[in-house]
Short mmCIF file of C-alpha atoms in Angstrom, two decimals:
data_model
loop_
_atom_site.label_atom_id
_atom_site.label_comp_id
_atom_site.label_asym_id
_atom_site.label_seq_id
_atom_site.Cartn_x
_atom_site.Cartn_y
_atom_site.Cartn_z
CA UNK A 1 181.01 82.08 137.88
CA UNK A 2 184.06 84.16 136.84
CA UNK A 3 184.88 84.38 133.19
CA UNK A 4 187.82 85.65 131.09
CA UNK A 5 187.75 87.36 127.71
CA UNK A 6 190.79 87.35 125.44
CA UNK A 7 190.88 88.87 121.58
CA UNK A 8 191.39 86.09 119.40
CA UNK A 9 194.89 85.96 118.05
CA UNK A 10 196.02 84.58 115.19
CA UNK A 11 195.41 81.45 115.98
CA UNK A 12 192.91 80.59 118.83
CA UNK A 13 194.93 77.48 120.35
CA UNK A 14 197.23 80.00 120.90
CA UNK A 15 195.27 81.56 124.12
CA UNK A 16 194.06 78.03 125.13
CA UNK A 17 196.31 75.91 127.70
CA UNK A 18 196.95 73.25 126.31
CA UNK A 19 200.35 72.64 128.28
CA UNK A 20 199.39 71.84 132.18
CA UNK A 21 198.75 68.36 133.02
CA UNK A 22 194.65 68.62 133.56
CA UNK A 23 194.21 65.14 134.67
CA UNK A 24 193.47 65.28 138.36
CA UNK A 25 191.24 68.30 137.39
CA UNK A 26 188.89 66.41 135.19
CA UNK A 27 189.36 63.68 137.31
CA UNK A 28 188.29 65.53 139.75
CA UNK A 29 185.47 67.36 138.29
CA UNK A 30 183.69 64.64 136.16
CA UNK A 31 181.31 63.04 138.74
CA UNK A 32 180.02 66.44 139.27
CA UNK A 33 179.71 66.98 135.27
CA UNK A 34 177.77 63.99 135.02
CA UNK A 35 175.48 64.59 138.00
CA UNK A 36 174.54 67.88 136.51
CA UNK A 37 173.60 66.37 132.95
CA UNK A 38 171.70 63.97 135.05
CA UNK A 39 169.92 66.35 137.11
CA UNK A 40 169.41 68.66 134.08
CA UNK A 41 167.84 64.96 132.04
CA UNK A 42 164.98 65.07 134.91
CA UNK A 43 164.39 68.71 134.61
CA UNK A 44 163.97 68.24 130.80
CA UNK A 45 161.41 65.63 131.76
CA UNK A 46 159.45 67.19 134.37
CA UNK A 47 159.11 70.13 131.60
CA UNK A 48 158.11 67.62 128.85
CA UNK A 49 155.51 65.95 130.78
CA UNK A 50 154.24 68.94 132.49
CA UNK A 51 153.42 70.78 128.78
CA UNK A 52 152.01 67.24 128.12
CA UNK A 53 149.41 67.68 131.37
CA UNK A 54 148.94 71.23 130.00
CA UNK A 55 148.38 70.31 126.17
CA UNK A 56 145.68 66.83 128.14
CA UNK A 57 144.90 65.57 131.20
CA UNK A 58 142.98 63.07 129.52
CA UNK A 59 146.32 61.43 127.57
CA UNK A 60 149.73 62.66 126.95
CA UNK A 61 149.57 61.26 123.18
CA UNK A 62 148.50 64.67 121.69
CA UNK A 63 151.39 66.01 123.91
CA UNK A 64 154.14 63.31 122.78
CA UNK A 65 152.76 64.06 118.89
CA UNK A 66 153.54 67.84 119.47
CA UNK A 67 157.23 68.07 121.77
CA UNK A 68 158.58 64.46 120.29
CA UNK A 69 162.09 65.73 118.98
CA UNK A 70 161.60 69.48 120.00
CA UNK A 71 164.68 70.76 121.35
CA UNK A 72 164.94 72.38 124.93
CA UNK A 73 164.84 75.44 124.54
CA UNK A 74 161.45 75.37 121.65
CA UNK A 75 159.61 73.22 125.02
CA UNK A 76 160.59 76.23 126.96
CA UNK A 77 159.23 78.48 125.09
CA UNK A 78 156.01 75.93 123.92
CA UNK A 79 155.62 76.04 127.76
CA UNK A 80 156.02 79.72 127.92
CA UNK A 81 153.43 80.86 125.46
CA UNK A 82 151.25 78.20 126.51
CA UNK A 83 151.30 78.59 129.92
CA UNK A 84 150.99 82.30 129.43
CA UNK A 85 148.04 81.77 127.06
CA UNK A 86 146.30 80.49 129.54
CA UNK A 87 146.62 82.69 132.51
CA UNK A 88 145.19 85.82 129.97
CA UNK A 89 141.85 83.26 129.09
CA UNK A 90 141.26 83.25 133.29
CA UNK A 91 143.02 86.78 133.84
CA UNK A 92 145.12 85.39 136.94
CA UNK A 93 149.22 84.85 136.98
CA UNK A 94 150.82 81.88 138.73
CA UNK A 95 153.15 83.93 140.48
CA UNK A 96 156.44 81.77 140.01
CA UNK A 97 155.44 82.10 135.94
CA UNK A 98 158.25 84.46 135.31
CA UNK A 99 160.92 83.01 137.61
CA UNK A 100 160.10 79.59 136.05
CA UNK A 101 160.73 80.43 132.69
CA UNK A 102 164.07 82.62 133.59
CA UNK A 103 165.23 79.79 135.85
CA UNK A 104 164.59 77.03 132.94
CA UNK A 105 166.39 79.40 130.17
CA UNK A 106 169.27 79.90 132.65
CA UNK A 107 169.25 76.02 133.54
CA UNK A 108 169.28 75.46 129.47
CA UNK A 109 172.24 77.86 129.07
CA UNK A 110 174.47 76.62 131.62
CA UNK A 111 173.67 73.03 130.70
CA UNK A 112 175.14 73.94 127.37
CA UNK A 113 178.20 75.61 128.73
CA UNK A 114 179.23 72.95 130.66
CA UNK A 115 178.31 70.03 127.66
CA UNK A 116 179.97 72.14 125.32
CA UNK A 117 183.04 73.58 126.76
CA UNK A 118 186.30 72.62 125.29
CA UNK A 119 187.21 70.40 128.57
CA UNK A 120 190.59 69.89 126.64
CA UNK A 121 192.14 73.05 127.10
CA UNK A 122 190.48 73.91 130.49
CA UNK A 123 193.34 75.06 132.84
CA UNK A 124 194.01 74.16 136.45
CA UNK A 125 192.06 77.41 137.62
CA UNK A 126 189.03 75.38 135.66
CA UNK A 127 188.73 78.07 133.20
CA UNK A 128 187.72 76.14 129.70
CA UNK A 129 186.94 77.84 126.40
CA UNK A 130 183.09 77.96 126.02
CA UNK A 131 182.25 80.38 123.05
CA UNK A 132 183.70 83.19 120.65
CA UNK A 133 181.74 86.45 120.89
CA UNK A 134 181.61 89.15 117.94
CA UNK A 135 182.16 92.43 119.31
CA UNK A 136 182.13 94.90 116.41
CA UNK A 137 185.42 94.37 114.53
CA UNK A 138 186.81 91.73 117.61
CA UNK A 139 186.57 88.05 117.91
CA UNK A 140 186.38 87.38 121.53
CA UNK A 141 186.98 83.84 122.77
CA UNK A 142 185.78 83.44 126.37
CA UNK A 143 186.68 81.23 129.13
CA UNK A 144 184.46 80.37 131.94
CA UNK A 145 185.18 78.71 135.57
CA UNK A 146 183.86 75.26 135.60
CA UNK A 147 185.44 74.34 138.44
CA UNK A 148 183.80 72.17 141.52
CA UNK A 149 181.93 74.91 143.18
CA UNK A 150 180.56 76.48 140.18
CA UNK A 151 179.23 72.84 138.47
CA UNK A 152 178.11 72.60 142.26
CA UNK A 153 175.99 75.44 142.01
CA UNK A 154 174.89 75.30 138.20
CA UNK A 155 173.78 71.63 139.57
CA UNK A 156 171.63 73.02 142.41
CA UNK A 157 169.76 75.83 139.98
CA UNK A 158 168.58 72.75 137.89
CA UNK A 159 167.58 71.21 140.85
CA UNK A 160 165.70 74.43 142.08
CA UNK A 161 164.62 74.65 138.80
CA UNK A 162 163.01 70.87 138.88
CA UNK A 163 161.35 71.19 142.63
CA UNK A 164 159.75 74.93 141.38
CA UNK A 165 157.88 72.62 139.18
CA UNK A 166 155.50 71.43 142.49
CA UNK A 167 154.97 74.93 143.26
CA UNK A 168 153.98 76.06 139.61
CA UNK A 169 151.89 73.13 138.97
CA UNK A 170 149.97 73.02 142.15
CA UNK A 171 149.37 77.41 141.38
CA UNK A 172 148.55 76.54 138.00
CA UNK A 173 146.08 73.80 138.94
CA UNK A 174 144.20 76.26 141.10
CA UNK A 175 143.24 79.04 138.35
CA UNK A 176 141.68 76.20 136.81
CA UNK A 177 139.32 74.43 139.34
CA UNK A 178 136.36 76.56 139.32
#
């Protein structure tokens, strides 16, 4: 997805459009906003329940008691450690490991981009204010494309994300049946 970096001026509505007419944009591009916080919901789930299998197979209590209210990104990283943990005790690697957890941090990040921009001042190029970066004695505000094809494909790495999850279980499953 392209992005644009501008200094912050003196004021940061100042580099923000707030002039076009961005109806038919948004109009445009919010069924595919909510189909990607949808798609990202069932990732989130398929990563709750799957540290839940990993924490019991017996019953996911212990595993509701430990993620219930844990952000994202703390599940990834539960999951991570965990997951990890575990393929040292047998000394084997499920081979998607590392590409599951970069996918799910990436998934995370985008999620946030898109939930967070500033859809108010996004332009008719899609470009919408996500974040202001320090660069030693600079603000930077940046701008990202959320336009159709790049919710499109931020969509579809969630959804990658999500079906990796068969792969990675049915690996991690076999380390353990012996």
């Amino acid at each position: 997805m392209k992005s644009k970096k501008i200094p912050l001026e003196q004021f940061s509505f100042l580099t923000k459009n707030l002039e076009d007419n961005n109806e038919e944009f948004l109009e445009l591009i919010s069924s595919h906003v909510g189909h990607l916080i949808f798609e990202f919901n069932l990732l989130e789930e398929r990563l709750t329940s799957f540290i839940w299998l990993l924490i019991s197979e017996r019953s996911d209590s212990k595993g509701v008691l430990l993620t219930h209210n844990m952000t994202y990104s703390a599940k990834v990283d539960l999951f991570n450690r965990y997951s990890s943990y575990m393929q040292n005790i047998v000394d084997k690697e499920v081979s998607t490991h590392k590409k599951m957890i970069e996918d799910l941090k990436e998934s995370g990040r985008l999620r946030n981009m898109v939930v967070h921009a500033e859809w108010n001042s996004v332009d008719l190029e899609g470009f919408a204010f996500t974040k202001f970066r320090f660069k030693e004695n600079d603000i930077i505000q940046e701008f990202n494309q959320l336009d159709e094809n790049s919710l499109i494909k931020i969509r579809n790495l969630i959804i990658e994300t999500h079906n990796l999850f068969d792969e990675y279980e049915e690996e991690y499953s076999e380390l353990f049946r012996r």
